[in-house]
Tab-separated table of C-alpha atoms in Angstrom:
chain	number	residue	atom	x	y	z
A	1	MET	CA	15.339	-4.414	-33.063
A	2	ALA	CA	14.344	-1.215	-34.859
A	3	ARG	CA	12.700	1.449	-32.793
A	4	ARG	CA	9.000	1.911	-33.531
A	5	ARG	CA	6.991	5.057	-32.985
A	6	PRO	CA	4.333	4.635	-30.291
A	7	ARG	CA	0.828	4.554	-31.758
A	8	PRO	CA	-2.331	6.127	-30.369
A	9	HIS	CA	-3.746	2.744	-29.345
A	10	ALA	CA	-1.081	2.636	-26.634
A	11	LEU	CA	-3.460	4.952	-24.727
A	12	ALA	CA	-6.018	2.138	-24.412
A	13	PRO	CA	-4.438	0.766	-21.206
A	14	VAL	CA	-4.603	4.262	-19.705
A	15	ALA	CA	-8.309	4.527	-20.503
A	16	LEU	CA	-8.987	1.029	-19.167
A	17	SER	CA	-7.051	1.706	-15.984
A	18	LEU	CA	-8.869	4.995	-15.415
A	19	ALA	CA	-12.233	3.301	-15.935
A	20	LEU	CA	-11.374	0.533	-13.486
A	21	GLY	CA	-9.918	2.993	-10.995
A	22	LEU	CA	-12.942	5.275	-11.014
A	23	TRP	CA	-15.419	2.391	-10.895
A	24	GLY	CA	-16.558	2.183	-7.284
A	25	VAL	CA	-13.658	4.326	-6.075
A	26	ARG	CA	-15.563	5.500	-2.982
A	27	ARG	CA	-16.065	1.859	-1.910
A	28	GLU	CA	-19.509	2.629	-0.458
A	29	GLY	CA	-18.039	5.436	1.617
A	30	SER	CA	-15.734	3.142	3.584
A	31	LEU	CA	-12.030	3.337	4.294
A	32	TRP	CA	-9.705	1.113	6.269
A	33	ARG	CA	-7.220	1.814	9.039
A	34	ASP	CA	-4.148	2.583	6.872
A	35	GLU	CA	-6.132	5.069	4.829
A	36	ALA	CA	-7.387	6.613	8.064
A	37	VAL	CA	-3.761	7.218	9.042
A	38	THR	CA	-3.081	8.893	5.692
A	39	TYR	CA	-6.154	11.080	6.107
A	40	ASP	CA	-5.189	12.107	9.621
A	41	MET	CA	-1.527	12.769	8.821
A	42	ALA	CA	-2.325	14.740	5.685
A	43	ARG	CA	-4.669	17.035	7.590
A	44	ARG	CA	-2.218	17.871	10.379
A	45	GLY	CA	-0.417	21.185	10.302
A	46	LEU	CA	3.119	21.079	8.957
A	47	PRO	CA	4.725	21.585	12.406
A	48	GLN	CA	2.631	18.730	13.834
A	49	LEU	CA	3.391	16.554	10.833
A	50	GLY	CA	7.096	17.259	11.132
A	51	ARG	CA	7.116	16.365	14.844
A	52	THR	CA	5.306	13.120	14.117
A	53	LEU	CA	7.690	12.084	11.349
A	54	GLU	CA	10.605	12.633	13.689
A	55	ARG	CA	9.153	9.903	15.901
A	56	VAL	CA	7.287	7.526	13.610
A	57	ASP	CA	6.336	6.642	10.025
A	58	ALA	CA	9.103	8.654	8.360
A	59	VAL	CA	9.147	6.032	5.609
A	60	HIS	CA	5.891	7.595	4.340
A	61	GLY	CA	6.908	11.184	5.050
A	62	LEU	CA	7.152	12.411	1.462
A	63	TYR	CA	3.802	10.849	0.636
A	64	TYR	CA	2.135	12.508	3.620
A	65	LEU	CA	3.564	15.871	2.551
A	66	LEU	CA	2.176	15.349	-0.942
A	67	MET	CA	-1.248	14.462	0.421
A	68	HIS	CA	-1.103	17.410	2.831
A	69	GLY	CA	-0.705	19.720	-0.163
A	70	LEU	CA	-3.584	18.074	-2.028
A	71	PHE	CA	-5.942	18.368	0.927
A	72	ARG	CA	-5.013	22.037	1.238
A	73	VAL	CA	-5.679	22.700	-2.452
A	74	PHE	CA	-8.897	20.651	-2.604
A	75	ALA	CA	-10.191	21.464	0.863
A	76	GLY	CA	-13.851	21.499	-0.190
A	77	ALA	CA	-13.781	18.295	-2.249
A	78	ASP	CA	-14.940	14.822	-1.268
A	79	PRO	CA	-12.110	13.631	1.026
A	80	LEU	CA	-12.348	10.053	-0.249
A	81	LEU	CA	-11.693	11.269	-3.788
A	82	VAL	CA	-8.797	13.466	-2.688
A	83	LEU	CA	-7.409	10.467	-0.822
A	84	ARG	CA	-7.696	7.948	-3.670
A	85	LEU	CA	-7.522	9.795	-6.985
A	86	PRO	CA	-3.715	10.149	-6.850
A	87	SER	CA	-3.494	6.353	-6.785
A	88	VAL	CA	-6.007	6.036	-9.632
A	89	LEU	CA	-3.977	8.429	-11.775
A	90	ALA	CA	-0.685	6.786	-10.806
A	91	VAL	CA	-1.839	3.335	-11.886
A	92	ALA	CA	-3.197	4.760	-15.140
A	93	ALA	CA	0.182	6.387	-15.785
A	94	ALA	CA	1.937	3.108	-14.942
A	95	ALA	CA	-0.287	1.185	-17.366
A	96	GLY	CA	0.455	3.662	-20.153
A	97	THR	CA	4.185	3.678	-19.454
A	98	LEU	CA	4.222	-0.110	-19.351
A	99	ALA	CA	2.521	-0.173	-22.744
A	100	LEU	CA	5.274	2.076	-24.108
A	101	LEU	CA	7.919	-0.105	-22.487
A	102	GLY	CA	6.450	-3.296	-23.925
A	103	HIS	CA	6.135	-1.580	-27.302
A	104	ARG	CA	9.789	-0.632	-27.217
A	105	LEU	CA	10.935	-4.123	-26.225
A	106	ALA	CA	8.562	-6.395	-28.160
A	107	GLY	CA	6.340	-4.378	-30.482
A	108	PRO	CA	3.103	-2.379	-30.308
A	109	ARG	CA	0.689	-5.234	-29.723
A	110	ALA	CA	2.832	-6.701	-26.946
A	111	GLY	CA	2.937	-3.265	-25.353
A	112	LEU	CA	-0.813	-2.820	-25.613
A	113	LEU	CA	-1.471	-6.240	-24.114
A	114	SER	CA	1.054	-5.650	-21.318
A	115	GLY	CA	-0.689	-2.436	-20.311
A	116	VAL	CA	-4.110	-4.094	-20.413
A	117	VAL	CA	-2.949	-7.077	-18.342
A	118	PHE	CA	-1.407	-4.727	-15.788
A	119	ALA	CA	-4.627	-2.760	-15.412
A	120	LEU	CA	-6.596	-5.984	-14.874
A	121	LEU	CA	-4.348	-7.586	-12.255
A	122	PRO	CA	-6.247	-7.780	-8.907
A	123	PRO	CA	-3.421	-6.327	-6.744
A	124	VAL	CA	-3.127	-3.411	-9.153
A	125	GLN	CA	-6.884	-2.807	-9.085
A	126	ARG	CA	-6.821	-2.893	-5.295
A	127	TYR	CA	-4.044	-0.379	-4.743
A	128	ALA	CA	-5.328	1.863	-7.509
A	129	GLN	CA	-8.131	2.680	-5.067
A	130	GLU	CA	-6.228	3.131	-1.825
A	131	GLY	CA	-4.999	6.282	-0.179
A	132	ARG	CA	-1.483	4.960	0.302
A	133	SER	CA	1.803	5.411	-1.532
A	134	TYR	CA	2.122	2.030	-3.246
A	135	ALA	CA	0.479	2.962	-6.559
A	136	LEU	CA	2.654	6.079	-6.881
A	137	VAL	CA	5.794	4.051	-6.127
A	138	CYS	CA	4.757	1.509	-8.740
A	139	ALA	CA	4.277	4.225	-11.360
A	140	LEU	CA	7.716	5.691	-10.656
A	141	VAL	CA	9.427	2.278	-10.808
A	142	VAL	CA	7.768	1.513	-14.151
A	143	TRP	CA	8.805	4.930	-15.449
A	144	ALA	CA	12.352	4.358	-14.213
A	145	SER	CA	12.418	0.980	-15.979
A	146	TYR	CA	11.371	2.666	-19.201
A	147	LEU	CA	14.056	5.314	-18.721
A	148	LEU	CA	16.591	2.553	-18.074
A	149	VAL	CA	15.869	1.052	-21.488
A	150	ARG	CA	16.222	4.478	-23.104
A	151	ALA	CA	19.429	5.221	-21.248
A	152	VAL	CA	20.998	1.929	-22.343
A	153	GLU	CA	20.093	2.683	-25.947
A	154	SER	CA	21.015	6.375	-26.033
A	155	ARG	CA	24.078	6.177	-23.734
A	156	THR	CA	23.739	9.850	-22.818
A	157	ARG	CA	24.436	11.374	-19.440
A	158	ARG	CA	21.064	13.119	-19.451
A	159	ALA	CA	19.233	9.805	-19.868
A	160	TRP	CA	21.071	8.233	-16.945
A	161	VAL	CA	20.403	11.278	-14.750
A	162	ALA	CA	16.700	11.066	-15.590
A	163	TYR	CA	16.658	7.367	-14.703
A	164	ALA	CA	18.387	7.953	-11.376
A	165	ALA	CA	16.175	10.931	-10.476
A	166	VAL	CA	12.894	9.104	-11.126
A	167	LEU	CA	14.000	5.972	-9.297
A	168	LEU	CA	15.213	8.027	-6.342
A	169	ALA	CA	11.810	9.722	-6.167
A	170	GLY	CA	10.200	6.285	-5.965
A	171	CYS	CA	12.605	5.225	-3.214
A	172	LEU	CA	11.886	8.368	-1.213
A	173	LEU	CA	8.172	7.629	-1.399
A	174	HIS	CA	8.861	4.134	-0.069
A	175	GLU	CA	12.332	2.821	0.625
A	176	PHE	CA	11.652	-0.749	-0.537
A	177	ALA	CA	11.540	0.564	-4.094
A	178	VAL	CA	15.330	0.365	-3.909
A	179	LEU	CA	15.017	-3.419	-4.287
A	180	VAL	CA	14.282	-2.888	-7.970
A	181	LEU	CA	17.973	-2.107	-8.425
A	182	ALA	CA	18.630	-5.845	-8.148
A	183	ALA	CA	16.309	-6.480	-11.093
A	184	HIS	CA	17.819	-3.671	-13.135
A	185	ALA	CA	21.321	-4.975	-12.425
A	186	VAL	CA	20.401	-8.265	-14.089
A	187	ALA	CA	18.702	-6.560	-17.039
A	188	VAL	CA	21.490	-4.129	-17.974
A	189	PRO	CA	23.766	-5.391	-20.773
A	190	ARG	CA	27.485	-5.545	-20.120
A	191	ALA	CA	28.301	-2.469	-22.195
A	192	ALA	CA	26.111	-0.247	-20.017
A	193	ARG	CA	26.956	-1.648	-16.572
A	194	ARG	CA	29.450	1.024	-15.601
A	195	ALA	CA	27.040	3.851	-16.418
A	196	TRP	CA	24.229	2.019	-14.646
A	197	ALA	CA	26.406	1.430	-11.582
A	198	ARG	CA	27.050	5.173	-11.258
A	199	ALA	CA	23.319	5.896	-11.469
A	200	ALA	CA	22.513	3.116	-8.997
A	201	LEU	CA	25.128	4.443	-6.577
A	202	ALA	CA	23.537	7.899	-6.755
A	203	VAL	CA	20.146	6.377	-5.916
A	204	ALA	CA	21.604	4.370	-3.033
A	205	VAL	CA	23.371	7.426	-1.609
A	206	GLY	CA	20.213	9.519	-1.952
A	207	VAL	CA	18.074	7.032	-0.055
A	208	ALA	CA	20.700	6.070	2.541
A	209	ALA	CA	20.036	8.899	5.013
A	210	PRO	CA	16.219	8.534	5.056
A	211	ALA	CA	16.591	4.760	5.314
A	212	ALA	CA	19.013	5.046	8.227
A	213	PHE	CA	16.608	7.420	9.978
A	214	SER	CA	13.598	5.145	9.478
A	215	VAL	CA	15.526	2.130	10.807
A	216	GLY	CA	15.294	3.831	14.191
A	217	GLN	CA	11.514	3.625	13.845
A	218	SER	CA	11.471	-0.108	13.115
A	219	GLU	CA	8.938	-0.627	15.897
A	220	GLN	CA	6.434	0.706	13.373
A	221	VAL	CA	6.603	-2.586	11.439
A	222	SER	CA	6.579	-4.840	14.503
A	223	TRP	CA	3.067	-5.932	13.520
A	224	ILE	CA	4.455	-7.876	10.543
A	225	GLY	CA	4.552	-11.558	11.391
A	226	GLY	CA	6.688	-14.339	9.995
A	227	ILE	CA	6.319	-15.571	6.453
A	228	GLY	CA	2.982	-17.348	6.282
A	229	ALA	CA	1.837	-20.051	3.918
A	230	GLY	CA	-0.455	-17.578	2.159
A	231	ALA	CA	2.412	-15.249	1.298
A	232	LEU	CA	4.523	-18.114	0.001
A	233	VAL	CA	1.687	-19.586	-2.065
A	234	GLY	CA	0.838	-16.171	-3.520
A	235	PHE	CA	4.429	-15.442	-4.442
A	236	ALA	CA	4.920	-18.932	-5.884
A	237	GLY	CA	1.743	-18.629	-7.941
A	238	VAL	CA	2.780	-15.356	-9.520
A	239	ALA	CA	6.282	-16.704	-10.093
A	240	ALA	CA	4.855	-19.785	-11.827
A	241	LEU	CA	2.680	-17.628	-14.095
A	242	GLY	CA	5.564	-15.352	-15.018
A	243	THR	CA	7.926	-18.263	-15.610
A	244	ALA	CA	5.393	-20.004	-17.854
A	245	CYS	CA	5.012	-16.825	-19.894
A	246	ALA	CA	8.775	-16.361	-20.076
A	247	ALA	CA	9.141	-19.914	-21.412
A	248	LEU	CA	7.146	-18.886	-24.501
A	249	LEU	CA	9.447	-15.969	-25.294
A	250	PRO	CA	12.947	-15.717	-26.781
A	251	ARG	CA	15.573	-15.319	-24.081
A	252	GLY	CA	18.243	-13.391	-25.958
A	253	ARG	CA	18.679	-9.655	-26.335
A	254	SER	CA	20.047	-7.477	-29.075
A	255	ALA	CA	23.626	-6.411	-28.547
A	256	GLY	CA	23.803	-3.413	-26.215
A	257	ARG	CA	20.033	-3.394	-25.533
A	258	VAL	CA	17.752	-4.469	-22.712
A	259	GLY	CA	15.688	-7.552	-23.516
A	260	LEU	CA	12.112	-8.047	-22.371
A	261	VAL	CA	12.653	-11.311	-20.494
A	262	PRO	CA	15.947	-10.186	-18.857
A	263	LEU	CA	14.082	-7.122	-17.530
A	264	ALA	CA	10.609	-8.486	-16.750
A	265	LEU	CA	11.543	-11.791	-15.131
A	266	PRO	CA	13.850	-10.274	-12.473
A	267	LEU	CA	11.417	-7.383	-11.996
A	268	PHE	CA	8.666	-9.586	-10.642
A	269	VAL	CA	10.905	-12.176	-8.936
A	270	LEU	CA	13.842	-10.433	-7.289
A	271	PRO	CA	12.295	-7.634	-5.163
A	272	GLY	CA	9.785	-10.009	-3.590
A	273	LEU	CA	12.347	-12.784	-3.190
A	274	LEU	CA	14.829	-10.455	-1.503
A	275	LEU	CA	12.161	-9.224	0.889
A	276	LEU	CA	11.217	-12.812	1.699
A	277	LEU	CA	14.842	-13.667	2.430
A	278	VAL	CA	15.256	-10.618	4.673
A	279	SER	CA	12.094	-11.674	6.477
A	280	LEU	CA	13.813	-14.865	7.617
A	281	VAL	CA	15.818	-12.596	9.939
A	282	LYS	CA	13.460	-9.646	10.438
A	283	PRO	CA	9.827	-10.066	9.273
A	284	LEU	CA	9.219	-7.382	6.640
A	285	TYR	CA	7.444	-9.109	3.768
A	286	VAL	CA	4.147	-7.536	2.771
A	287	ASP	CA	3.174	-7.963	-0.855
A	288	ARG	CA	2.117	-4.346	-1.332
A	289	TYR	CA	5.656	-3.192	-0.507
A	290	VAL	CA	6.755	-4.677	-3.853
A	291	LEU	CA	3.581	-4.004	-5.823
A	292	TYR	CA	5.737	-2.752	-8.697
A	293	GLY	CA	6.797	-6.361	-9.367
A	294	GLN	CA	3.376	-6.811	-10.982
A	295	ALA	CA	4.731	-4.769	-13.897
A	296	GLY	CA	7.122	-7.610	-14.697
A	297	THR	CA	4.277	-10.118	-14.666
A	298	ALA	CA	2.238	-7.920	-17.016
A	299	LEU	CA	5.154	-7.470	-19.434
A	300	LEU	CA	5.693	-11.220	-19.679
A	301	ALA	CA	1.991	-12.009	-19.991
A	302	GLY	CA	1.468	-9.321	-22.637
A	303	ALA	CA	4.430	-10.490	-24.717
A	304	ALA	CA	3.352	-14.136	-24.378
A	305	LEU	CA	-0.192	-13.302	-25.506
A	306	ASP	CA	1.231	-11.395	-28.458
A	307	ARG	CA	3.355	-14.382	-29.431
A	308	LEU	CA	0.402	-16.759	-29.159
A	309	ALA	CA	-1.769	-14.375	-31.175
A	310	ARG	CA	0.755	-14.603	-34.015
A	311	ALA	CA	0.620	-18.387	-33.942
A	312	GLY	CA	-1.673	-20.237	-36.267
A	313	GLY	CA	-5.028	-21.925	-35.960
A	314	LEU	CA	-5.789	-23.819	-32.772
A	315	ILE	CA	-3.020	-22.208	-30.715
A	316	ARG	CA	-4.344	-18.741	-31.408
A	317	ALA	CA	-7.946	-19.778	-30.739
A	318	GLY	CA	-6.924	-21.481	-27.498
A	319	ALA	CA	-5.039	-18.402	-26.370
A	320	LEU	CA	-8.062	-16.203	-27.039
A	321	LEU	CA	-10.336	-18.560	-25.115
A	322	ALA	CA	-7.916	-18.720	-22.190
A	323	ALA	CA	-7.606	-14.924	-22.094
A	324	GLY	CA	-11.386	-14.540	-22.179
A	325	ALA	CA	-11.822	-17.079	-19.383
A	326	ALA	CA	-9.210	-15.279	-17.272
A	327	VAL	CA	-10.986	-11.947	-17.704
A	328	ALA	CA	-14.336	-13.553	-16.803
A	329	ALA	CA	-12.791	-15.133	-13.709
A	330	LEU	CA	-11.495	-11.725	-12.629
A	331	LEU	CA	-14.956	-10.137	-12.587
A	332	PRO	CA	-16.040	-11.509	-9.170
A	333	VAL	CA	-12.666	-10.430	-7.756
A	334	ALA	CA	-13.064	-6.944	-9.215
A	335	LEU	CA	-16.568	-6.655	-7.754
A	336	HIS	CA	-15.339	-7.757	-4.329
A	337	LEU	CA	-12.449	-5.262	-4.355
A	338	ARG	CA	-14.961	-2.426	-4.579
A	339	THR	CA	-16.786	-3.403	-1.389
A	340	PRO	CA	-15.853	-2.579	2.222
A	341	GLN	CA	-15.429	-6.310	2.876
A	342	SER	CA	-12.320	-6.411	0.690
A	343	ARG	CA	-10.272	-4.719	3.449
A	344	VAL	CA	-9.408	-5.865	6.943
A	345	ASP	CA	-11.705	-3.326	8.594
A	346	ASP	CA	-14.083	-0.457	7.915
A	347	VAL	CA	-13.334	2.676	9.910
A	348	THR	CA	-16.594	4.317	8.805
A	349	ALA	CA	-18.675	1.399	10.062
A	350	VAL	CA	-16.747	1.291	13.351
A	351	ALA	CA	-17.370	5.003	13.912
A	352	ALA	CA	-21.094	4.549	13.266
A	353	ALA	CA	-21.252	1.634	15.706
A	354	VAL	CA	-19.423	3.632	18.368
A	355	ARG	CA	-21.729	6.586	17.903
A	356	ALA	CA	-24.737	4.313	18.461
A	357	ALA	CA	-23.201	2.611	21.491
A	358	ALA	CA	-21.962	5.814	23.112
A	359	GLU	CA	-25.406	7.008	24.216
A	360	GLY	CA	-25.402	6.957	27.984
A	361	ALA	CA	-21.749	5.927	28.214
A	362	ASP	CA	-19.268	8.005	30.174
A	363	GLY	CA	-16.061	6.412	28.895
A	364	VAL	CA	-14.444	4.756	25.893
A	365	LEU	CA	-11.529	2.349	25.961
A	366	TYR	CA	-9.355	1.091	23.083
A	367	LEU	CA	-7.924	-2.419	23.321
A	368	PRO	CA	-5.200	-2.108	22.104
A	369	ALA	CA	-4.319	1.591	22.052
A	370	ARG	CA	-3.415	1.553	18.342
A	371	ARG	CA	-7.075	0.918	17.537
A	372	ARG	CA	-7.630	4.573	18.320
A	373	VAL	CA	-7.005	4.781	14.569
A	374	TRP	CA	-10.692	3.885	14.162
A	375	SER	CA	-11.651	7.300	15.547
A	376	LEU	CA	-9.183	9.452	13.615
A	377	VAL	CA	-11.504	10.130	10.695
A	378	ASP	CA	-14.620	10.802	12.769
A	379	PRO	CA	-13.575	12.069	16.216
A	380	ASP	CA	-17.157	13.232	16.852
A	381	SER	CA	-18.176	9.579	17.247
A	382	VAL	CA	-16.411	9.530	20.633
A	383	ARG	CA	-16.712	13.175	21.593
A	384	GLY	CA	-19.244	12.494	24.355
A	385	PRO	CA	-17.600	9.710	26.379
A	386	ARG	CA	-14.159	10.400	27.825
A	387	ASP	CA	-11.204	8.491	26.384
A	388	LEU	CA	-10.266	6.824	29.649
A	389	ALA	CA	-6.677	5.941	28.782
A	390	LEU	CA	-5.701	8.971	26.708
A	391	ASP	CA	-2.988	11.344	27.837
A	392	ARG	CA	-2.345	13.413	24.683
A	393	GLY	CA	-4.062	13.087	21.339
A	394	PRO	CA	-2.290	11.884	18.172
A	395	ALA	CA	-1.582	15.308	16.675
A	396	ASP	CA	-0.632	16.964	19.972
A	397	SER	CA	1.709	14.141	20.961
A	398	GLY	CA	3.329	13.799	17.534
A	399	THR	CA	2.304	10.141	17.306
A	400	LEU	CA	-0.060	8.091	15.151
A	401	TYR	CA	-2.452	7.006	17.881
A	402	GLY	CA	-1.820	9.296	20.858
A	403	THR	CA	-0.127	8.565	24.163
A	404	GLU	CA	-1.748	6.970	27.184
A	405	VAL	CA	-1.580	7.635	30.910
A	406	ALA	CA	0.033	5.246	33.383
A	407	PRO	CA	-1.890	2.084	34.324
A	408	SER	CA	-2.628	3.495	37.789
A	409	VAL	CA	-4.357	6.510	36.221
A	410	VAL	CA	-6.263	4.273	33.826
A	411	ARG	CA	-7.434	2.264	36.824
A	412	SER	CA	-8.777	5.286	38.677
A	413	ARG	CA	-10.562	6.582	35.579
A	414	VAL	CA	-12.095	3.223	34.708
A	415	LEU	CA	-13.302	2.621	38.270
A	416	ALA	CA	-14.962	6.049	38.256
A	417	ALA	CA	-16.978	5.114	35.177
A	418	ARG	CA	-20.285	3.301	35.194
A	419	ARG	CA	-20.724	2.493	31.506
A	420	ILE	CA	-17.866	2.085	29.007
A	421	VAL	CA	-17.708	1.595	25.257
A	422	VAL	CA	-14.855	-0.790	24.412
A	423	LEU	CA	-13.298	-1.092	20.959
A	424	ARG	CA	-11.507	-4.379	20.314
A	425	ASP	CA	-10.181	-6.532	17.509
A	426	PRO	CA	-12.366	-9.414	16.279
A	427	ALA	CA	-12.615	-12.498	18.469
A	428	GLY	CA	-9.732	-14.891	18.059
A	429	GLN	CA	-7.139	-12.235	17.292
A	430	PRO	CA	-4.009	-12.215	19.485
A	431	VAL	CA	-4.067	-9.657	22.299
A	432	ASP	CA	-1.210	-7.363	23.266
A	433	ALA	CA	0.726	-8.636	26.271
A	434	THR	CA	1.951	-5.223	27.442
A	435	PRO	CA	1.257	-4.265	31.097
A	436	GLN	CA	-0.917	-1.373	29.900
A	437	GLU	CA	-3.220	-3.561	27.815
A	438	ALA	CA	-3.270	-6.368	30.384
A	439	ALA	CA	-4.358	-3.868	33.027
A	440	LYS	CA	-7.262	-2.671	30.880
A	441	ARG	CA	-8.503	-6.220	30.285
A	442	ARG	CA	-8.174	-7.120	33.952
A	443	LEU	CA	-10.135	-4.057	35.081
A	444	LEU	CA	-12.993	-4.874	32.747
A	445	ALA	CA	-13.061	-8.530	33.779
A	446	GLU	CA	-13.014	-7.791	37.538
A	447	HIS	CA	-15.310	-4.777	37.812
A	448	PHE	CA	-17.639	-4.800	34.781
A	449	GLU	CA	-19.818	-7.114	32.779
A	450	GLU	CA	-20.303	-7.167	29.024
A	451	CYS	CA	-23.774	-5.913	28.173
A	452	GLY	CA	-23.623	-6.443	24.447
A	453	THR	CA	-21.288	-6.491	21.487
A	454	ARG	CA	-21.764	-5.393	17.918
A	455	ALA	CA	-19.406	-6.997	15.408
A	456	VAL	CA	-18.481	-4.786	12.478
A	457	LEU	CA	-15.924	-5.470	9.795
A	458	GLY	CA	-12.584	-5.961	11.531
A	459	ALA	CA	-13.723	-4.833	14.969
A	460	ARG	CA	-15.957	-5.403	17.973
A	461	VAL	CA	-17.765	-2.542	19.664
A	462	SER	CA	-18.881	-3.580	23.147
A	463	VAL	CA	-20.698	-1.893	25.989
A	464	TYR	CA	-19.541	-2.731	29.535
A	465	ALA	CA	-21.357	-1.711	32.694
A	466	ARG	CA	-21.161	-2.330	36.426
A	467	PRO	CA	-22.573	-5.737	37.434
A	468	GLY	CA	-26.353	-5.757	37.389
A	469	ARG	CA	-26.629	-2.433	35.528
A	470	CYS	CA	-26.776	-3.565	31.929
């Protein structure tokens, strides 16, 4: 297939993605617990940050360093914008690069449609507005995929070095980006496999040491449960959509070149499938870890829409109607994604509820301890009452949520208190069975009564007092 020069309309997906990313980016001033961790880590001093990464969350270390620099440079700016704009820009860059990739593989209109579809996909819209690394990883994987196609065509050492460098950067931002190598292995034509293998080996070697280090922190992902029905249904649904699109497209590839289907189909199937298979042994599957697979879905959908648009009469009209209906169906989803209710909790709302409940209280208790994350962004909300279980704070202890004193010390502190604010997960959620958490619950049940509880998104804020003193 002859190489075409990219046209200016390839920038349309970038503009659309920017518009969607900036629309409601502050999410009514809310943020959820993972973003609170990013905010807290990025604002720690470099020595404190380094000590923390030695103990926990090293998998996000490069991202935290990047965000640390941004918060230093834009110290006076709206922190929510500093937190989320990198993701907005990353998704816009990914949409534009995907348009160029689709243009190179299937023509300008297919590229344009691929970029537009990518920008509209609900998971992409979600992570375009989150202060986490997944959008940046996605952008780097898409860029690496584009560089892979160029390297196969040009066969130059410089092109392969560029491919390896960009993909390694994505893997260092989040190690599960390395799973894309499985997709690229399938896509590479036989003539380029040796050169690709050298580049892939360089990426694997580069990520090996950080990966080995983060394996020692595997307790950090102990919250991930087994593969649920929702994850399987979601993965199967996306796989069915991509497969249906692939069925409309030619399967072959030009000699010595990467084909669209051989690249896009493995891109959205293999990383997620591999993570699901690993999760049969060690639960690790979370869809955002392989967000970049959405690029494969968008490539297939864009190329399929292009093919249908070139068909005659009723087929073309039906395709246009179906595309319009899909966009209309996405509007309620897009509106929901820009509300606090679209996330599992709202740290801002929790802090406000704690501040209201703390009047007259002389202690605060987190059940479990990791829910101290709700106070990281607004520590003033609990500045009055004493944190009854805290030994050393998160930054001072080099941890995410701080360290706690022994159960015997917790007991003496709790029994000395008359009124306690308690932060808990929503009713019905499993409770931690550790001796520390069991001791906290037992103390409250035996020596206090619940005066009232305010339910906020993803949390309960309760006030406990001595019997008869509510």
